[in-house]
Amino acid sequence: QQWTDRFANHPVHEASYHSSLPSLSSLAASVAQYNLVDDFGMTPIHIAVTAPQLRGCILECLLNAYTFPVLFQRDKNNKTMMDY
């Protein structure tokens, strides 16, 4: 259940994984509206760096949208985005 609905309440995470938002401005606007972490304790930045196709523009947008401490936030596996 958790995997099938992984991004159900986390559209920024989903966009980060699938690189699917039509514009970066949409992604930046969405960041402030949704939870920073998903059920696995992962931020959209964790998701972006583990996506099948990493898009630098998505990662750059997320890095600009979040504050510096998010880089060191650990998920439930005790990993930061830099560990991936």
PDB file of N, CA, C and O in Angstrom:
ATOM      1  N   GLN A   1       0.826  -1.193   0.000  1.00  0.00           N
ATOM      2  CA  GLN A   1       0.000   0.000   0.000  1.00  0.00           C
ATOM      3  C   GLN A   1       0.869   1.255   0.000  1.00  0.00           C
ATOM      4  O   GLN A   1       0.614   2.169  -0.753  1.00  0.00           O
ATOM      5  N   GLN A   2       1.870   1.256   0.836  1.00  0.00           N
ATOM      6  CA  GLN A   2       2.701   2.450   0.947  1.00  0.00           C
ATOM      7  C   GLN A   2       3.409   2.770  -0.374  1.00  0.00           C
ATOM      8  O   GLN A   2       3.523   3.922  -0.753  1.00  0.00           O
ATOM      9  N   TRP A   3       3.859   1.746  -1.090  1.00  0.00           N
ATOM     10  CA  TRP A   3       4.573   1.992  -2.341  1.00  0.00           C
ATOM     11  C   TRP A   3       3.627   2.403  -3.457  1.00  0.00           C
ATOM     12  O   TRP A   3       3.965   3.240  -4.284  1.00  0.00           O
ATOM     13  N   THR A   4       2.424   1.816  -3.496  1.00  0.00           N
ATOM     14  CA  THR A   4       1.513   2.139  -4.586  1.00  0.00           C
ATOM     15  C   THR A   4       0.973   3.552  -4.484  1.00  0.00           C
ATOM     16  O   THR A   4       0.682   4.183  -5.485  1.00  0.00           O
ATOM     17  N   ASP A   5       0.838   4.058  -3.273  1.00  0.00           N
ATOM     18  CA  ASP A   5       0.342   5.416  -3.062  1.00  0.00           C
ATOM     19  C   ASP A   5       1.453   6.363  -2.626  1.00  0.00           C
ATOM     20  O   ASP A   5       1.194   7.389  -2.015  1.00  0.00           O
ATOM     21  N   ARG A   6       2.650   6.031  -2.953  1.00  0.00           N
ATOM     22  CA  ARG A   6       3.806   6.748  -2.439  1.00  0.00           C
ATOM     23  C   ARG A   6       3.712   8.259  -2.587  1.00  0.00           C
ATOM     24  O   ARG A   6       4.043   9.009  -1.692  1.00  0.00           O
ATOM     25  N   PHE A   7       3.261   8.713  -3.732  1.00  0.00           N
ATOM     26  CA  PHE A   7       3.236  10.144  -3.991  1.00  0.00           C
ATOM     27  C   PHE A   7       1.827  10.742  -3.928  1.00  0.00           C
ATOM     28  O   PHE A   7       1.621  11.880  -4.323  1.00  0.00           O
ATOM     29  N   ALA A   8       0.860   9.992  -3.404  1.00  0.00           N
ATOM     30  CA  ALA A   8      -0.542  10.431  -3.406  1.00  0.00           C
ATOM     31  C   ALA A   8      -0.733  11.814  -2.798  1.00  0.00           C
ATOM     32  O   ALA A   8      -1.482  12.623  -3.331  1.00  0.00           O
ATOM     33  N   ASN A   9      -0.088  12.102  -1.712  1.00  0.00           N
ATOM     34  CA  ASN A   9      -0.237  13.399  -1.056  1.00  0.00           C
ATOM     35  C   ASN A   9       1.019  14.252  -1.153  1.00  0.00           C
ATOM     36  O   ASN A   9       1.192  15.186  -0.374  1.00  0.00           O
ATOM     37  N   HIS A  10       1.864  13.908  -2.117  1.00  0.00           N
ATOM     38  CA  HIS A  10       3.148  14.595  -2.246  1.00  0.00           C
ATOM     39  C   HIS A  10       3.436  14.929  -3.714  1.00  0.00           C
ATOM     40  O   HIS A  10       4.327  14.353  -4.330  1.00  0.00           O
ATOM     41  N   PRO A  11       2.692  15.878  -4.282  1.00  0.00           N
ATOM     42  CA  PRO A  11       2.884  16.179  -5.702  1.00  0.00           C
ATOM     43  C   PRO A  11       4.269  16.720  -6.051  1.00  0.00           C
ATOM     44  O   PRO A  11       4.748  16.505  -7.162  1.00  0.00           O
ATOM     45  N   VAL A  12       4.916  17.400  -5.119  1.00  0.00           N
ATOM     46  CA  VAL A  12       6.271  17.899  -5.412  1.00  0.00           C
ATOM     47  C   VAL A  12       7.230  16.725  -5.479  1.00  0.00           C
ATOM     48  O   VAL A  12       8.113  16.671  -6.342  1.00  0.00           O
ATOM     49  N   HIS A  13       7.053  15.740  -4.608  1.00  0.00           N
ATOM     50  CA  HIS A  13       7.874  14.530  -4.658  1.00  0.00           C
ATOM     51  C   HIS A  13       7.656  13.807  -5.989  1.00  0.00           C
ATOM     52  O   HIS A  13       8.608  13.374  -6.633  1.00  0.00           O
ATOM     53  N   GLU A  14       6.387  13.690  -6.385  1.00  0.00           N
ATOM     54  CA  GLU A  14       6.080  13.008  -7.648  1.00  0.00           C
ATOM     55  C   GLU A  14       6.697  13.725  -8.838  1.00  0.00           C
ATOM     56  O   GLU A  14       7.308  13.103  -9.707  1.00  0.00           O
ATOM     57  N   ALA A  15       6.570  15.035  -8.867  1.00  0.00           N
ATOM     58  CA  ALA A  15       7.169  15.813  -9.960  1.00  0.00           C
ATOM     59  C   ALA A  15       8.683  15.677  -9.961  1.00  0.00           C
ATOM     60  O   ALA A  15       9.309  15.604 -11.017  1.00  0.00           O
ATOM     61  N   SER A  16       9.274  15.621  -8.779  1.00  0.00           N
ATOM     62  CA  SER A  16      10.725  15.473  -8.672  1.00  0.00           C
ATOM     63  C   SER A  16      11.171  14.121  -9.208  1.00  0.00           C
ATOM     64  O   SER A  16      12.202  14.012  -9.863  1.00  0.00           O
ATOM     65  N   TYR A  17      10.386  13.088  -8.935  1.00  0.00           N
ATOM     66  CA  TYR A  17      10.746  11.743  -9.381  1.00  0.00           C
ATOM     67  C   TYR A  17      10.543  11.575 -10.879  1.00  0.00           C
ATOM     68  O   TYR A  17      11.399  11.067 -11.588  1.00  0.00           O
ATOM     69  N   HIS A  18       9.394  12.026 -11.356  1.00  0.00           N
ATOM     70  CA  HIS A  18       9.058  11.819 -12.766  1.00  0.00           C
ATOM     71  C   HIS A  18       9.492  12.971 -13.667  1.00  0.00           C
ATOM     72  O   HIS A  18       9.326  12.887 -14.872  1.00  0.00           O
ATOM     73  N   SER A  19      10.026  14.033 -13.067  1.00  0.00           N
ATOM     74  CA  SER A  19      10.398  15.241 -13.830  1.00  0.00           C
ATOM     75  C   SER A  19       9.229  15.675 -14.690  1.00  0.00           C
ATOM     76  O   SER A  19       9.372  15.935 -15.873  1.00  0.00           O
ATOM     77  N   SER A  20       8.042  15.745 -14.063  1.00  0.00           N
ATOM     78  CA  SER A  20       6.822  15.854 -14.848  1.00  0.00           C
ATOM     79  C   SER A  20       6.091  17.188 -14.807  1.00  0.00           C
ATOM     80  O   SER A  20       5.083  17.330 -15.461  1.00  0.00           O
ATOM     81  N   LEU A  21       6.543  18.147 -14.045  1.00  0.00           N
ATOM     82  CA  LEU A  21       5.815  19.421 -14.049  1.00  0.00           C
ATOM     83  C   LEU A  21       6.114  20.175 -15.336  1.00  0.00           C
ATOM     84  O   LEU A  21       7.228  20.154 -15.842  1.00  0.00           O
ATOM     85  N   PRO A  22       5.098  20.864 -15.833  1.00  0.00           N
ATOM     86  CA  PRO A  22       5.292  21.561 -17.109  1.00  0.00           C
ATOM     87  C   PRO A  22       6.268  22.728 -17.042  1.00  0.00           C
ATOM     88  O   PRO A  22       6.834  23.102 -18.044  1.00  0.00           O
ATOM     89  N   SER A  23       6.462  23.273 -15.852  1.00  0.00           N
ATOM     90  CA  SER A  23       7.418  24.378 -15.770  1.00  0.00           C
ATOM     91  C   SER A  23       8.074  24.415 -14.399  1.00  0.00           C
ATOM     92  O   SER A  23       7.518  23.940 -13.412  1.00  0.00           O
ATOM     93  N   LEU A  24       9.240  24.976 -14.366  1.00  0.00           N
ATOM     94  CA  LEU A  24       9.949  25.097 -13.100  1.00  0.00           C
ATOM     95  C   LEU A  24       9.258  26.080 -12.167  1.00  0.00           C
ATOM     96  O   LEU A  24       9.298  25.916 -10.955  1.00  0.00           O
ATOM     97  N   SER A  25       8.588  27.072 -12.715  1.00  0.00           N
ATOM     98  CA  SER A  25       7.875  28.014 -11.855  1.00  0.00           C
ATOM     99  C   SER A  25       6.730  27.313 -11.138  1.00  0.00           C
ATOM    100  O   SER A  25       6.427  27.627  -9.990  1.00  0.00           O
ATOM    101  N   SER A  26       6.100  26.338 -11.784  1.00  0.00           N
ATOM    102  CA  SER A  26       5.051  25.551 -11.135  1.00  0.00           C
ATOM    103  C   SER A  26       5.633  24.751  -9.983  1.00  0.00           C
ATOM    104  O   SER A  26       5.027  24.650  -8.917  1.00  0.00           O
ATOM    105  N   LEU A  27       6.799  24.187 -10.189  1.00  0.00           N
ATOM    106  CA  LEU A  27       7.454  23.413  -9.139  1.00  0.00           C
ATOM    107  C   LEU A  27       7.806  24.324  -7.968  1.00  0.00           C
ATOM    108  O   LEU A  27       7.505  24.009  -6.817  1.00  0.00           O
ATOM    109  N   ALA A  28       8.396  25.454  -8.241  1.00  0.00           N
ATOM    110  CA  ALA A  28       8.788  26.380  -7.181  1.00  0.00           C
ATOM    111  C   ALA A  28       7.571  26.862  -6.397  1.00  0.00           C
ATOM    112  O   ALA A  28       7.614  26.971  -5.177  1.00  0.00           O
ATOM    113  N   ALA A  29       6.471  27.119  -7.084  1.00  0.00           N
ATOM    114  CA  ALA A  29       5.257  27.568  -6.407  1.00  0.00           C
ATOM    115  C   ALA A  29       4.657  26.464  -5.545  1.00  0.00           C
ATOM    116  O   ALA A  29       4.077  26.732  -4.495  1.00  0.00           O
ATOM    117  N   SER A  30       4.804  25.227  -5.965  1.00  0.00           N
ATOM    118  CA  SER A  30       4.233  24.091  -5.242  1.00  0.00           C
ATOM    119  C   SER A  30       5.004  23.741  -3.977  1.00  0.00           C
ATOM    120  O   SER A  30       4.434  23.177  -3.046  1.00  0.00           O
ATOM    121  N   VAL A  31       6.269  24.051  -3.946  1.00  0.00           N
ATOM    122  CA  VAL A  31       7.136  23.663  -2.829  1.00  0.00           C
ATOM    123  C   VAL A  31       6.580  24.119  -1.489  1.00  0.00           C
ATOM    124  O   VAL A  31       6.524  23.355  -0.533  1.00  0.00           O
ATOM    125  N   ALA A  32       6.143  25.337  -1.410  1.00  0.00           N
ATOM    126  CA  ALA A  32       5.676  25.896  -0.134  1.00  0.00           C
ATOM    127  C   ALA A  32       4.320  25.355   0.300  1.00  0.00           C
ATOM    128  O   ALA A  32       3.958  25.460   1.460  1.00  0.00           O
ATOM    129  N   GLN A  33       3.594  24.729  -0.611  1.00  0.00           N
ATOM    130  CA  GLN A  33       2.240  24.291  -0.317  1.00  0.00           C
ATOM    131  C   GLN A  33       2.151  22.881   0.267  1.00  0.00           C
ATOM    132  O   GLN A  33       1.108  22.512   0.789  1.00  0.00           O
ATOM    133  N   TYR A  34       3.190  22.095   0.158  1.00  0.00           N
ATOM    134  CA  TYR A  34       3.103  20.682   0.519  1.00  0.00           C
ATOM    135  C   TYR A  34       4.149  20.291   1.550  1.00  0.00           C
ATOM    136  O   TYR A  34       5.148  20.971   1.736  1.00  0.00           O
ATOM    137  N   ASN A  35       3.908  19.143   2.190  1.00  0.00           N
ATOM    138  CA  ASN A  35       4.817  18.629   3.213  1.00  0.00           C
ATOM    139  C   ASN A  35       6.216  18.431   2.653  1.00  0.00           C
ATOM    140  O   ASN A  35       6.383  17.985   1.522  1.00  0.00           O
ATOM    141  N   LEU A  36       7.183  18.722   3.491  1.00  0.00           N
ATOM    142  CA  LEU A  36       8.582  18.566   3.089  1.00  0.00           C
ATOM    143  C   LEU A  36       8.983  17.101   3.005  1.00  0.00           C
ATOM    144  O   LEU A  36       9.764  16.717   2.154  1.00  0.00           O
ATOM    145  N   VAL A  37       8.440  16.262   3.875  1.00  0.00           N
ATOM    146  CA  VAL A  37       8.843  14.850   3.893  1.00  0.00           C
ATOM    147  C   VAL A  37       7.660  13.935   3.588  1.00  0.00           C
ATOM    148  O   VAL A  37       6.518  14.239   3.911  1.00  0.00           O
ATOM    149  N   ASP A  38       7.972  12.806   2.970  1.00  0.00           N
ATOM    150  CA  ASP A  38       6.946  11.804   2.690  1.00  0.00           C
ATOM    151  C   ASP A  38       6.952  10.748   3.796  1.00  0.00           C
ATOM    152  O   ASP A  38       7.617  10.912   4.816  1.00  0.00           O
ATOM    153  N   ASP A  39       6.234   9.661   3.588  1.00  0.00           N
ATOM    154  CA  ASP A  39       6.124   8.605   4.599  1.00  0.00           C
ATOM    155  C   ASP A  39       7.447   7.905   4.877  1.00  0.00           C
ATOM    156  O   ASP A  39       7.589   7.226   5.884  1.00  0.00           O
ATOM    157  N   PHE A  40       8.402   8.064   3.986  1.00  0.00           N
ATOM    158  CA  PHE A  40       9.718   7.449   4.152  1.00  0.00           C
ATOM    159  C   PHE A  40      10.737   8.442   4.714  1.00  0.00           C
ATOM    160  O   PHE A  40      11.922   8.148   4.795  1.00  0.00           O
ATOM    161  N   GLY A  41      10.249   9.621   5.053  1.00  0.00           N
ATOM    162  CA  GLY A  41      11.130  10.651   5.599  1.00  0.00           C
ATOM    163  C   GLY A  41      11.967  11.341   4.539  1.00  0.00           C
ATOM    164  O   GLY A  41      12.909  12.065   4.853  1.00  0.00           O
ATOM    165  N   MET A  42      11.625  11.139   3.276  1.00  0.00           N
ATOM    166  CA  MET A  42      12.400  11.707   2.176  1.00  0.00           C
ATOM    167  C   MET A  42      11.834  13.051   1.751  1.00  0.00           C
ATOM    168  O   MET A  42      10.625  13.239   1.688  1.00  0.00           O
ATOM    169  N   THR A  43      12.725  13.976   1.434  1.00  0.00           N
ATOM    170  CA  THR A  43      12.343  15.277   0.909  1.00  0.00           C
ATOM    171  C   THR A  43      12.257  15.177  -0.620  1.00  0.00           C
ATOM    172  O   THR A  43      12.752  14.203  -1.206  1.00  0.00           O
ATOM    173  N   PRO A  44      11.681  16.159  -1.291  1.00  0.00           N
ATOM    174  CA  PRO A  44      11.708  16.155  -2.752  1.00  0.00           C
ATOM    175  C   PRO A  44      13.135  16.099  -3.311  1.00  0.00           C
ATOM    176  O   PRO A  44      13.363  15.565  -4.390  1.00  0.00           O
ATOM    177  N   ILE A  45      14.091  16.632  -2.561  1.00  0.00           N
ATOM    178  CA  ILE A  45      15.484  16.574  -3.027  1.00  0.00           C
ATOM    179  C   ILE A  45      16.002  15.141  -2.969  1.00  0.00           C
ATOM    180  O   ILE A  45      16.685  14.686  -3.892  1.00  0.00           O
ATOM    181  N   HIS A  46      15.675  14.399  -1.915  1.00  0.00           N
ATOM    182  CA  HIS A  46      16.021  12.971  -1.873  1.00  0.00           C
ATOM    183  C   HIS A  46      15.462  12.277  -3.116  1.00  0.00           C
ATOM    184  O   HIS A  46      16.143  11.483  -3.766  1.00  0.00           O
ATOM    185  N   ILE A  47      14.195  12.579  -3.411  1.00  0.00           N
ATOM    186  CA  ILE A  47      13.513  11.944  -4.538  1.00  0.00           C
ATOM    187  C   ILE A  47      14.176  12.323  -5.855  1.00  0.00           C
ATOM    188  O   ILE A  47      14.405  11.473  -6.716  1.00  0.00           O
ATOM    189  N   ALA A  48      14.490  13.588  -6.020  1.00  0.00           N
ATOM    190  CA  ALA A  48      15.095  14.045  -7.280  1.00  0.00           C
ATOM    191  C   ALA A  48      16.419  13.345  -7.561  1.00  0.00           C
ATOM    192  O   ALA A  48      16.697  12.968  -8.695  1.00  0.00           O
ATOM    193  N   VAL A  49      17.227  13.150  -6.524  1.00  0.00           N
ATOM    194  CA  VAL A  49      18.544  12.544  -6.758  1.00  0.00           C
ATOM    195  C   VAL A  49      18.467  11.028  -6.918  1.00  0.00           C
ATOM    196  O   VAL A  49      19.435  10.417  -7.362  1.00  0.00           O
ATOM    197  N   THR A  50      17.324  10.423  -6.586  1.00  0.00           N
ATOM    198  CA  THR A  50      17.167   8.980  -6.784  1.00  0.00           C
ATOM    199  C   THR A  50      16.292   8.662  -7.985  1.00  0.00           C
ATOM    200  O   THR A  50      16.042   7.496  -8.273  1.00  0.00           O
ATOM    201  N   ALA A  51      15.838   9.673  -8.698  1.00  0.00           N
ATOM    202  CA  ALA A  51      14.985   9.479  -9.865  1.00  0.00           C
ATOM    203  C   ALA A  51      15.743   8.756 -10.970  1.00  0.00           C
ATOM    204  O   ALA A  51      16.964   8.877 -11.076  1.00  0.00           O
ATOM    205  N   PRO A  52      15.020   8.010 -11.804  1.00  0.00           N
ATOM    206  CA  PRO A  52      15.677   7.304 -12.911  1.00  0.00           C
ATOM    207  C   PRO A  52      16.455   8.236 -13.834  1.00  0.00           C
ATOM    208  O   PRO A  52      17.497   7.875 -14.349  1.00  0.00           O
ATOM    209  N   GLN A  53      15.923   9.432 -14.040  1.00  0.00           N
ATOM    210  CA  GLN A  53      16.624  10.425 -14.858  1.00  0.00           C
ATOM    211  C   GLN A  53      16.725  11.711 -14.062  1.00  0.00           C
ATOM    212  O   GLN A  53      15.729  12.406 -13.876  1.00  0.00           O
ATOM    213  N   LEU A  54      17.900  12.008 -13.599  1.00  0.00           N
ATOM    214  CA  LEU A  54      18.116  13.235 -12.839  1.00  0.00           C
ATOM    215  C   LEU A  54      18.145  14.412 -13.799  1.00  0.00           C
ATOM    216  O   LEU A  54      18.918  14.424 -14.754  1.00  0.00           O
ATOM    217  N   ARG A  55      17.262  15.368 -13.555  1.00  0.00           N
ATOM    218  CA  ARG A  55      17.259  16.595 -14.347  1.00  0.00           C
ATOM    219  C   ARG A  55      17.842  17.698 -13.485  1.00  0.00           C
ATOM    220  O   ARG A  55      17.289  18.046 -12.444  1.00  0.00           O
ATOM    221  N   GLY A  56      18.941  18.230 -13.912  1.00  0.00           N
ATOM    222  CA  GLY A  56      19.629  19.263 -13.164  1.00  0.00           C
ATOM    223  C   GLY A  56      18.764  20.474 -12.882  1.00  0.00           C
ATOM    224  O   GLY A  56      18.848  21.074 -11.810  1.00  0.00           O
ATOM    225  N   CYS A  57      17.893  20.829 -13.817  1.00  0.00           N
ATOM    226  CA  CYS A  57      17.048  22.008 -13.613  1.00  0.00           C
ATOM    227  C   CYS A  57      16.047  21.776 -12.483  1.00  0.00           C
ATOM    228  O   CYS A  57      15.743  22.707 -11.727  1.00  0.00           O
ATOM    229  N   ILE A  58      15.553  20.552 -12.333  1.00  0.00           N
ATOM    230  CA  ILE A  58      14.635  20.227 -11.226  1.00  0.00           C
ATOM    231  C   ILE A  58      15.395  20.318  -9.909  1.00  0.00           C
ATOM    232  O   ILE A  58      14.922  20.932  -8.953  1.00  0.00           O
ATOM    233  N   LEU A  59      16.553  19.715  -9.858  1.00  0.00           N
ATOM    234  CA  LEU A  59      17.357  19.743  -8.637  1.00  0.00           C
ATOM    235  C   LEU A  59      17.725  21.179  -8.269  1.00  0.00           C
ATOM    236  O   LEU A  59      17.608  21.583  -7.112  1.00  0.00           O
ATOM    237  N   GLU A  60      18.128  21.962  -9.240  1.00  0.00           N
ATOM    238  CA  GLU A  60      18.478  23.356  -8.980  1.00  0.00           C
ATOM    239  C   GLU A  60      17.285  24.131  -8.438  1.00  0.00           C
ATOM    240  O   GLU A  60      17.407  24.918  -7.484  1.00  0.00           O
ATOM    241  N   CYS A  61      16.123  23.923  -9.006  1.00  0.00           N
ATOM    242  CA  CYS A  61      14.916  24.597  -8.539  1.00  0.00           C
ATOM    243  C   CYS A  61      14.626  24.229  -7.083  1.00  0.00           C
ATOM    244  O   CYS A  61      14.316  25.098  -6.269  1.00  0.00           O
ATOM    245  N   LEU A  62      14.726  22.949  -6.754  1.00  0.00           N
ATOM    246  CA  LEU A  62      14.474  22.501  -5.377  1.00  0.00           C
ATOM    247  C   LEU A  62      15.512  23.073  -4.417  1.00  0.00           C
ATOM    248  O   LEU A  62      15.170  23.501  -3.312  1.00  0.00           O
ATOM    249  N   LEU A  63      16.756  23.078  -4.828  1.00  0.00           N
ATOM    250  CA  LEU A  63      17.810  23.618  -3.969  1.00  0.00           C
ATOM    251  C   LEU A  63      17.609  25.106  -3.714  1.00  0.00           C
ATOM    252  O   LEU A  63      17.909  25.605  -2.633  1.00  0.00           O
ATOM    253  N   ASN A  64      17.076  25.814  -4.689  1.00  0.00           N
ATOM    254  CA  ASN A  64      16.795  27.238  -4.518  1.00  0.00           C
ATOM    255  C   ASN A  64      15.549  27.476  -3.663  1.00  0.00           C
ATOM    256  O   ASN A  64      15.433  28.500  -3.009  1.00  0.00           O
ATOM    257  N   ALA A  65      14.633  26.528  -3.677  1.00  0.00           N
ATOM    258  CA  ALA A  65      13.359  26.695  -2.965  1.00  0.00           C
ATOM    259  C   ALA A  65      13.450  26.370  -1.477  1.00  0.00           C
ATOM    260  O   ALA A  65      12.726  26.943  -0.679  1.00  0.00           O
ATOM    261  N   TYR A  66      14.300  25.425  -1.126  1.00  0.00           N
ATOM    262  CA  TYR A  66      14.403  25.004   0.266  1.00  0.00           C
ATOM    263  C   TYR A  66      15.598  25.658   0.953  1.00  0.00           C
ATOM    264  O   TYR A  66      16.556  26.045   0.305  1.00  0.00           O
ATOM    265  N   THR A  67      15.534  25.714   2.263  1.00  0.00           N
ATOM    266  CA  THR A  67      16.638  26.293   3.027  1.00  0.00           C
ATOM    267  C   THR A  67      17.783  25.292   3.125  1.00  0.00           C
ATOM    268  O   THR A  67      17.597  24.081   2.975  1.00  0.00           O
ATOM    269  N   PHE A  68      18.943  25.806   3.409  1.00  0.00           N
ATOM    270  CA  PHE A  68      20.172  25.007   3.456  1.00  0.00           C
ATOM    271  C   PHE A  68      20.081  23.744   4.323  1.00  0.00           C
ATOM    272  O   PHE A  68      20.573  22.690   3.919  1.00  0.00           O
ATOM    273  N   PRO A  69      19.452  23.779   5.506  1.00  0.00           N
ATOM    274  CA  PRO A  69      19.416  22.576   6.357  1.00  0.00           C
ATOM    275  C   PRO A  69      18.755  21.343   5.714  1.00  0.00           C
ATOM    276  O   PRO A  69      19.021  20.226   6.126  1.00  0.00           O
ATOM    277  N   VAL A  70      17.930  21.548   4.689  1.00  0.00           N
ATOM    278  CA  VAL A  70      17.282  20.402   4.060  1.00  0.00           C
ATOM    279  C   VAL A  70      18.316  19.442   3.448  1.00  0.00           C
ATOM    280  O   VAL A  70      18.084  18.254   3.322  1.00  0.00           O
ATOM    281  N   LEU A  71      19.487  19.965   3.107  1.00  0.00           N
ATOM    282  CA  LEU A  71      20.536  19.110   2.550  1.00  0.00           C
ATOM    283  C   LEU A  71      21.009  18.056   3.547  1.00  0.00           C
ATOM    284  O   LEU A  71      21.515  17.014   3.159  1.00  0.00           O
ATOM    285  N   PHE A  72      20.824  18.340   4.814  1.00  0.00           N
ATOM    286  CA  PHE A  72      21.306  17.433   5.856  1.00  0.00           C
ATOM    287  C   PHE A  72      20.179  16.666   6.545  1.00  0.00           C
ATOM    288  O   PHE A  72      20.426  15.924   7.492  1.00  0.00           O
ATOM    289  N   GLN A  73      18.966  16.850   6.053  1.00  0.00           N
ATOM    290  CA  GLN A  73      17.831  16.132   6.632  1.00  0.00           C
ATOM    291  C   GLN A  73      17.940  14.653   6.281  1.00  0.00           C
ATOM    292  O   GLN A  73      18.188  14.289   5.138  1.00  0.00           O
ATOM    293  N   ARG A  74      17.759  13.814   7.269  1.00  0.00           N
ATOM    294  CA  ARG A  74      17.891  12.372   7.086  1.00  0.00           C
ATOM    295  C   ARG A  74      16.526  11.720   6.903  1.00  0.00           C
ATOM    296  O   ARG A  74      15.566  12.093   7.552  1.00  0.00           O
ATOM    297  N   ASP A  75      16.492  10.741   6.010  1.00  0.00           N
ATOM    298  CA  ASP A  75      15.259   9.993   5.809  1.00  0.00           C
ATOM    299  C   ASP A  75      15.187   8.845   6.821  1.00  0.00           C
ATOM    300  O   ASP A  75      16.025   8.759   7.724  1.00  0.00           O
ATOM    301  N   LYS A  76      14.220   7.964   6.672  1.00  0.00           N
ATOM    302  CA  LYS A  76      14.052   6.872   7.636  1.00  0.00           C
ATOM    303  C   LYS A  76      15.168   5.835   7.554  1.00  0.00           C
ATOM    304  O   LYS A  76      15.299   4.995   8.425  1.00  0.00           O
ATOM    305  N   ASN A  77      15.974   5.893   6.506  1.00  0.00           N
ATOM    306  CA  ASN A  77      17.153   5.024   6.389  1.00  0.00           C
ATOM    307  C   ASN A  77      18.403   5.736   6.887  1.00  0.00           C
ATOM    308  O   ASN A  77      19.513   5.284   6.650  1.00  0.00           O
ATOM    309  N   ASN A  78      18.201   6.882   7.513  1.00  0.00           N
ATOM    310  CA  ASN A  78      19.289   7.686   8.068  1.00  0.00           C
ATOM    311  C   ASN A  78      20.249   8.218   7.002  1.00  0.00           C
ATOM    312  O   ASN A  78      21.432   8.396   7.246  1.00  0.00           O
ATOM    313  N   LYS A  79      19.700   8.482   5.809  1.00  0.00           N
ATOM    314  CA  LYS A  79      20.513   9.005   4.711  1.00  0.00           C
ATOM    315  C   LYS A  79      20.097  10.425   4.357  1.00  0.00           C
ATOM    316  O   LYS A  79      18.904  10.740   4.336  1.00  0.00           O
ATOM    317  N   THR A  80      21.073  11.243   4.070  1.00  0.00           N
ATOM    318  CA  THR A  80      20.790  12.571   3.536  1.00  0.00           C
ATOM    319  C   THR A  80      20.727  12.446   2.006  1.00  0.00           C
ATOM    320  O   THR A  80      21.121  11.412   1.451  1.00  0.00           O
ATOM    321  N   MET A  81      20.302  13.504   1.348  1.00  0.00           N
ATOM    322  CA  MET A  81      20.274  13.452  -0.121  1.00  0.00           C
ATOM    323  C   MET A  81      21.667  13.250  -0.701  1.00  0.00           C
ATOM    324  O   MET A  81      21.826  12.660  -1.757  1.00  0.00           O
ATOM    325  N   MET A  82      22.680  13.697   0.022  1.00  0.00           N
ATOM    326  CA  MET A  82      24.057  13.530  -0.447  1.00  0.00           C
ATOM    327  C   MET A  82      24.503  12.068  -0.398  1.00  0.00           C
ATOM    328  O   MET A  82      25.424  11.677  -1.112  1.00  0.00           O
ATOM    329  N   ASP A  83      23.855  11.254   0.419  1.00  0.00           N
ATOM    330  CA  ASP A  83      24.193   9.830   0.512  1.00  0.00           C
ATOM    331  C   ASP A  83      23.719   9.041  -0.696  1.00  0.00           C
ATOM    332  O   ASP A  83      24.186   7.934  -0.941  1.00  0.00           O
ATOM    333  N   TYR A  84      22.768   9.605  -1.431  1.00  0.00           N
ATOM    334  CA  TYR A  84      22.272   8.916  -2.611  1.00  0.00           C
ATOM    335  C   TYR A  84      23.076   9.340  -3.808  1.00  0.00           C
ATOM    336  O   TYR A  84      23.258   8.815  -4.751  1.00  0.00           O
TER     337      TYR A  84
END
